[in-house]
């Protein structure tokens, strides 16, 4: 009964997190990015939970907490990539969508590697020195961090591109107040 309650509450918590992330990204960016972000998060969650299922590791509240933390951690990286794409759409007016997304991902690679490597050092210290309480928590985070890099960089932005994202979706056209009149 406790396992069923954990499953139901955890599933509801994860679904609520997905819904709020979808809403935030749709408001902040565009719904096509929102779909990419959710698919990316679902990918991270399924891979992490799938590893626990495949290897029959214990799933408890600490693993659920790690999955929820992973959702927040992964969406942060995805938002950074999306923000760079929006910024590059404004700066690089003549570049194609593919070139913009490629440049944005390339510009973020060093930040992504440094951020994830430093986080992974902390998570590995919890894995080796945290004792049995933090073992599965850090294991879930390790799996999620590595697959989160992949999904933030290669799944979310690529899916938005596949869905037909364009400059007009992110950059509002400049309005002119009226005809320009030369004084002089």
PDB file of C-alpha atoms in Angstrom:
ATOM      1  CA  UNK A   1       0.000   0.000   0.000  1.00  0.00           C
ATOM      2  CA  UNK A   2       2.866   2.406   0.754  1.00  0.00           C
ATOM      3  CA  UNK A   3       4.427   1.550  -2.609  1.00  0.00           C
ATOM      4  CA  UNK A   4       1.155   2.247  -4.405  1.00  0.00           C
ATOM      5  CA  UNK A   5       0.745   5.559  -2.571  1.00  0.00           C
ATOM      6  CA  UNK A   6       4.342   6.513  -3.434  1.00  0.00           C
ATOM      7  CA  UNK A   7       3.733   5.589  -7.080  1.00  0.00           C
ATOM      8  CA  UNK A   8       0.512   7.630  -7.276  1.00  0.00           C
ATOM      9  CA  UNK A   9       1.871  10.672  -5.431  1.00  0.00           C
ATOM     10  CA  UNK A  10       5.161  10.578  -7.309  1.00  0.00           C
ATOM     11  CA  UNK A  11       3.447  10.236 -10.667  1.00  0.00           C
ATOM     12  CA  UNK A  12       1.135  13.123  -9.847  1.00  0.00           C
ATOM     13  CA  UNK A  13       4.090  15.255  -8.746  1.00  0.00           C
ATOM     14  CA  UNK A  14       5.989  14.518 -11.948  1.00  0.00           C
ATOM     15  CA  UNK A  15       2.927  15.270 -14.107  1.00  0.00           C
ATOM     16  CA  UNK A  16       2.373  18.572 -12.285  1.00  0.00           C
ATOM     17  CA  UNK A  17       6.031  19.480 -12.819  1.00  0.00           C
ATOM     18  CA  UNK A  18       5.711  18.708 -16.551  1.00  0.00           C
ATOM     19  CA  UNK A  19       2.534  20.800 -16.846  1.00  0.00           C
ATOM     20  CA  UNK A  20       4.093  23.797 -15.101  1.00  0.00           C
ATOM     21  CA  UNK A  21       7.264  23.560 -17.192  1.00  0.00           C
ATOM     22  CA  UNK A  22       5.183  23.381 -20.380  1.00  0.00           C
ATOM     23  CA  UNK A  23       3.215  26.457 -19.359  1.00  0.00           C
ATOM     24  CA  UNK A  24       6.328  28.417 -18.379  1.00  0.00           C
ATOM     25  CA  UNK A  25       8.210  27.660 -21.591  1.00  0.00           C
ATOM     26  CA  UNK A  26       5.137  28.368 -23.730  1.00  0.00           C
ATOM     27  CA  UNK A  27       4.719  31.784 -22.099  1.00  0.00           C
ATOM     28  CA  UNK A  28       8.409  32.669 -21.990  1.00  0.00           C
ATOM     29  CA  UNK A  29       9.341  31.415 -25.471  1.00  0.00           C
ATOM     30  CA  UNK A  30       6.886  29.692 -27.779  1.00  0.00           C
ATOM     31  CA  UNK A  31       4.768  26.533 -27.672  1.00  0.00           C
ATOM     32  CA  UNK A  32       7.064  24.714 -30.137  1.00  0.00           C
ATOM     33  CA  UNK A  33       9.929  25.115 -27.681  1.00  0.00           C
ATOM     34  CA  UNK A  34       7.600  23.985 -24.928  1.00  0.00           C
ATOM     35  CA  UNK A  35       6.928  20.697 -26.697  1.00  0.00           C
ATOM     36  CA  UNK A  36      10.683  20.201 -27.181  1.00  0.00           C
ATOM     37  CA  UNK A  37      11.325  20.909 -23.511  1.00  0.00           C
ATOM     38  CA  UNK A  38       8.676  18.449 -22.321  1.00  0.00           C
ATOM     39  CA  UNK A  39       9.841  15.681 -24.658  1.00  0.00           C
ATOM     40  CA  UNK A  40      13.378  16.303 -23.391  1.00  0.00           C
ATOM     41  CA  UNK A  41      12.255  16.059 -19.760  1.00  0.00           C
ATOM     42  CA  UNK A  42      10.185  12.957 -20.420  1.00  0.00           C
ATOM     43  CA  UNK A  43      13.262  11.425 -22.076  1.00  0.00           C
ATOM     44  CA  UNK A  44      15.407  12.149 -19.004  1.00  0.00           C
ATOM     45  CA  UNK A  45      12.776  10.800 -16.628  1.00  0.00           C
ATOM     46  CA  UNK A  46      12.104   7.620 -18.598  1.00  0.00           C
ATOM     47  CA  UNK A  47      15.805   6.844 -19.015  1.00  0.00           C
ATOM     48  CA  UNK A  48      16.449   7.347 -15.291  1.00  0.00           C
ATOM     49  CA  UNK A  49      13.413   5.330 -14.186  1.00  0.00           C
ATOM     50  CA  UNK A  50      14.155   2.730 -16.863  1.00  0.00           C
ATOM     51  CA  UNK A  51      17.664   2.206 -15.488  1.00  0.00           C
ATOM     52  CA  UNK A  52      16.212   1.620 -12.020  1.00  0.00           C
ATOM     53  CA  UNK A  53      13.704  -0.827 -13.473  1.00  0.00           C
ATOM     54  CA  UNK A  54      16.211  -2.607 -15.712  1.00  0.00           C
ATOM     55  CA  UNK A  55      18.761  -3.168 -12.946  1.00  0.00           C
ATOM     56  CA  UNK A  56      16.042  -3.680 -10.299  1.00  0.00           C
ATOM     57  CA  UNK A  57      17.441  -1.034  -7.976  1.00  0.00           C
ATOM     58  CA  UNK A  58      15.288   0.105  -5.075  1.00  0.00           C
ATOM     59  CA  UNK A  59      12.928   2.961  -5.884  1.00  0.00           C
ATOM     60  CA  UNK A  60      12.092   5.002  -2.812  1.00  0.00           C
ATOM     61  CA  UNK A  61      11.356   8.582  -1.816  1.00  0.00           C
ATOM     62  CA  UNK A  62      14.966   9.656  -2.306  1.00  0.00           C
ATOM     63  CA  UNK A  63      14.895   8.449  -5.914  1.00  0.00           C
ATOM     64  CA  UNK A  64      11.600  10.283  -6.455  1.00  0.00           C
ATOM     65  CA  UNK A  65      13.209  13.414  -5.023  1.00  0.00           C
ATOM     66  CA  UNK A  66      16.169  12.915  -7.379  1.00  0.00           C
ATOM     67  CA  UNK A  67      13.850  12.606 -10.389  1.00  0.00           C
ATOM     68  CA  UNK A  68      12.022  15.801  -9.422  1.00  0.00           C
ATOM     69  CA  UNK A  69      15.361  17.562  -8.882  1.00  0.00           C
ATOM     70  CA  UNK A  70      16.499  16.234 -12.229  1.00  0.00           C
ATOM     71  CA  UNK A  71      13.475  17.793 -13.938  1.00  0.00           C
ATOM     72  CA  UNK A  72      14.400  21.190 -12.511  1.00  0.00           C
ATOM     73  CA  UNK A  73      18.070  20.742 -13.314  1.00  0.00           C
ATOM     74  CA  UNK A  74      17.469  19.614 -16.878  1.00  0.00           C
ATOM     75  CA  UNK A  75      14.939  22.324 -17.698  1.00  0.00           C
ATOM     76  CA  UNK A  76      17.468  24.924 -16.584  1.00  0.00           C
ATOM     77  CA  UNK A  77      19.951  23.739 -19.198  1.00  0.00           C
ATOM     78  CA  UNK A  78      17.233  23.586 -21.844  1.00  0.00           C
ATOM     79  CA  UNK A  79      16.110  27.137 -21.033  1.00  0.00           C
ATOM     80  CA  UNK A  80      19.692  28.385 -21.391  1.00  0.00           C
ATOM     81  CA  UNK A  81      19.883  26.850 -24.881  1.00  0.00           C
ATOM     82  CA  UNK A  82      16.475  28.292 -25.833  1.00  0.00           C
ATOM     83  CA  UNK A  83      17.450  31.726 -24.552  1.00  0.00           C
ATOM     84  CA  UNK A  84      20.620  31.652 -26.649  1.00  0.00           C
ATOM     85  CA  UNK A  85      18.579  30.654 -29.708  1.00  0.00           C
ATOM     86  CA  UNK A  86      16.243  33.602 -29.157  1.00  0.00           C
ATOM     87  CA  UNK A  87      19.210  35.947 -28.667  1.00  0.00           C
ATOM     88  CA  UNK A  88      20.891  34.682 -31.843  1.00  0.00           C
ATOM     89  CA  UNK A  89      17.677  35.129 -33.832  1.00  0.00           C
ATOM     90  CA  UNK A  90      17.840  38.803 -32.865  1.00  0.00           C
ATOM     91  CA  UNK A  91      21.548  39.196 -33.634  1.00  0.00           C
ATOM     92  CA  UNK A  92      21.988  37.086 -36.760  1.00  0.00           C
ATOM     93  CA  UNK A  93      19.285  38.312 -39.105  1.00  0.00           C
ATOM     94  CA  UNK A  94      20.501  36.561 -42.268  1.00  0.00           C
ATOM     95  CA  UNK A  95      21.265  33.123 -40.810  1.00  0.00           C
ATOM     96  CA  UNK A  96      18.948  30.165 -41.340  1.00  0.00           C
ATOM     97  CA  UNK A  97      17.124  28.454 -38.484  1.00  0.00           C
ATOM     98  CA  UNK A  98      19.506  25.500 -38.673  1.00  0.00           C
ATOM     99  CA  UNK A  99      22.542  27.816 -38.491  1.00  0.00           C
ATOM    100  CA  UNK A 100      21.052  29.719 -35.536  1.00  0.00           C
ATOM    101  CA  UNK A 101      20.333  26.550 -33.561  1.00  0.00           C
ATOM    102  CA  UNK A 102      23.731  25.087 -34.387  1.00  0.00           C
ATOM    103  CA  UNK A 103      25.525  28.299 -33.347  1.00  0.00           C
ATOM    104  CA  UNK A 104      23.484  28.512 -30.139  1.00  0.00           C
ATOM    105  CA  UNK A 105      24.300  24.954 -29.110  1.00  0.00           C
ATOM    106  CA  UNK A 106      27.972  25.441 -29.972  1.00  0.00           C
ATOM    107  CA  UNK A 107      28.115  28.626 -27.889  1.00  0.00           C
ATOM    108  CA  UNK A 108      26.653  26.789 -24.891  1.00  0.00           C
ATOM    109  CA  UNK A 109      28.747  23.613 -25.031  1.00  0.00           C
ATOM    110  CA  UNK A 110      31.567  24.865 -22.793  1.00  0.00           C
ATOM    111  CA  UNK A 111      29.063  26.184 -20.218  1.00  0.00           C
ATOM    112  CA  UNK A 112      27.171  22.904 -20.307  1.00  0.00           C
ATOM    113  CA  UNK A 113      30.282  20.770 -19.858  1.00  0.00           C
ATOM    114  CA  UNK A 114      31.618  22.879 -16.982  1.00  0.00           C
ATOM    115  CA  UNK A 115      28.251  23.037 -15.197  1.00  0.00           C
ATOM    116  CA  UNK A 116      27.555  19.333 -15.503  1.00  0.00           C
ATOM    117  CA  UNK A 117      31.104  18.309 -14.606  1.00  0.00           C
ATOM    118  CA  UNK A 118      31.070  20.393 -11.418  1.00  0.00           C
ATOM    119  CA  UNK A 119      27.619  19.075 -10.498  1.00  0.00           C
ATOM    120  CA  UNK A 120      28.732  15.530 -11.228  1.00  0.00           C
ATOM    121  CA  UNK A 121      31.729  15.905  -8.878  1.00  0.00           C
ATOM    122  CA  UNK A 122      29.357  16.838  -6.070  1.00  0.00           C
ATOM    123  CA  UNK A 123      26.956  14.010  -6.914  1.00  0.00           C
ATOM    124  CA  UNK A 124      29.800  11.480  -7.035  1.00  0.00           C
ATOM    125  CA  UNK A 125      31.000  12.630  -3.635  1.00  0.00           C
ATOM    126  CA  UNK A 126      27.479  11.952  -2.322  1.00  0.00           C
ATOM    127  CA  UNK A 127      27.555   8.550  -4.031  1.00  0.00           C
ATOM    128  CA  UNK A 128      30.854   7.472  -2.481  1.00  0.00           C
ATOM    129  CA  UNK A 129      30.708   9.230   0.900  1.00  0.00           C
ATOM    130  CA  UNK A 130      26.984   9.820   1.515  1.00  0.00           C
ATOM    131  CA  UNK A 131      26.197   6.377   2.810  1.00  0.00           C
ATOM    132  CA  UNK A 132      23.278   4.145   1.942  1.00  0.00           C
ATOM    133  CA  UNK A 133      20.731   6.940   2.370  1.00  0.00           C
ATOM    134  CA  UNK A 134      22.136   8.997  -0.497  1.00  0.00           C
ATOM    135  CA  UNK A 135      23.302   6.109  -2.675  1.00  0.00           C
ATOM    136  CA  UNK A 136      20.196   5.756  -4.872  1.00  0.00           C
ATOM    137  CA  UNK A 137      19.592   9.519  -4.845  1.00  0.00           C
ATOM    138  CA  UNK A 138      23.037  10.202  -6.276  1.00  0.00           C
ATOM    139  CA  UNK A 139      22.761   7.255  -8.652  1.00  0.00           C
ATOM    140  CA  UNK A 140      19.528   8.643 -10.128  1.00  0.00           C
ATOM    141  CA  UNK A 141      21.075  12.104 -10.431  1.00  0.00           C
ATOM    142  CA  UNK A 142      24.171  10.708 -12.159  1.00  0.00           C
ATOM    143  CA  UNK A 143      22.099   8.918 -14.773  1.00  0.00           C
ATOM    144  CA  UNK A 144      19.822  11.903 -15.219  1.00  0.00           C
ATOM    145  CA  UNK A 145      22.628  14.445 -15.501  1.00  0.00           C
ATOM    146  CA  UNK A 146      24.367  12.599 -18.311  1.00  0.00           C
ATOM    147  CA  UNK A 147      21.213  11.965 -20.277  1.00  0.00           C
ATOM    148  CA  UNK A 148      20.059  15.511 -19.476  1.00  0.00           C
ATOM    149  CA  UNK A 149      23.065  16.886 -21.340  1.00  0.00           C
ATOM    150  CA  UNK A 150      22.109  14.856 -24.370  1.00  0.00           C
ATOM    151  CA  UNK A 151      18.438  15.757 -24.311  1.00  0.00           C
ATOM    152  CA  UNK A 152      18.928  19.479 -23.631  1.00  0.00           C
ATOM    153  CA  UNK A 153      21.364  19.845 -26.490  1.00  0.00           C
ATOM    154  CA  UNK A 154      20.162  17.308 -29.065  1.00  0.00           C
ATOM    155  CA  UNK A 155      16.492  16.632 -28.366  1.00  0.00           C
ATOM    156  CA  UNK A 156      14.802  19.869 -27.256  1.00  0.00           C
ATOM    157  CA  UNK A 157      16.216  22.293 -29.833  1.00  0.00           C
ATOM    158  CA  UNK A 158      16.118  19.744 -32.665  1.00  0.00           C
ATOM    159  CA  UNK A 159      12.473  18.997 -31.958  1.00  0.00           C
ATOM    160  CA  UNK A 160      11.618  22.701 -32.002  1.00  0.00           C
ATOM    161  CA  UNK A 161      13.413  22.989 -35.351  1.00  0.00           C
ATOM    162  CA  UNK A 162      11.568  19.942 -36.668  1.00  0.00           C
ATOM    163  CA  UNK A 163       8.269  21.536 -35.617  1.00  0.00           C
ATOM    164  CA  UNK A 164       9.068  24.552 -37.764  1.00  0.00           C
ATOM    165  CA  UNK A 165      10.302  27.224 -35.385  1.00  0.00           C
ATOM    166  CA  UNK A 166      11.076  30.462 -37.188  1.00  0.00           C
ATOM    167  CA  UNK A 167      12.462  33.876 -36.384  1.00  0.00           C
ATOM    168  CA  UNK A 168       8.979  35.419 -36.348  1.00  0.00           C
ATOM    169  CA  UNK A 169       7.957  33.075 -33.520  1.00  0.00           C
ATOM    170  CA  UNK A 170      10.528  34.608 -31.169  1.00  0.00           C
ATOM    171  CA  UNK A 171      11.382  38.063 -32.468  1.00  0.00           C
ATOM    172  CA  UNK A 172       8.600  40.598 -32.639  1.00  0.00           C
ATOM    173  CA  UNK A 173       8.716  42.864 -35.685  1.00  0.00           C
ATOM    174  CA  UNK A 174       9.602  46.491 -35.067  1.00  0.00           C
ATOM    175  CA  UNK A 175       6.518  48.713 -35.326  1.00  0.00           C
ATOM    176  CA  UNK A 176       6.792  52.057 -36.958  1.00  0.00           C
ATOM    177  CA  UNK A 177       4.630  54.816 -35.549  1.00  0.00           C
ATOM    178  CA  UNK A 178       3.926  56.412 -38.867  1.00  0.00           C
ATOM    179  CA  UNK A 179       5.554  57.675 -42.001  1.00  0.00           C
ATOM    180  CA  UNK A 180       8.939  59.201 -41.511  1.00  0.00           C
ATOM    181  CA  UNK A 181       9.054  62.877 -42.392  1.00  0.00           C
ATOM    182  CA  UNK A 182      12.288  64.671 -42.986  1.00  0.00           C
ATOM    183  CA  UNK A 183      12.545  68.054 -41.373  1.00  0.00           C
ATOM    184  CA  UNK A 184      14.850  70.415 -42.723  1.00  0.00           C
TER     185      UNK A 184
END
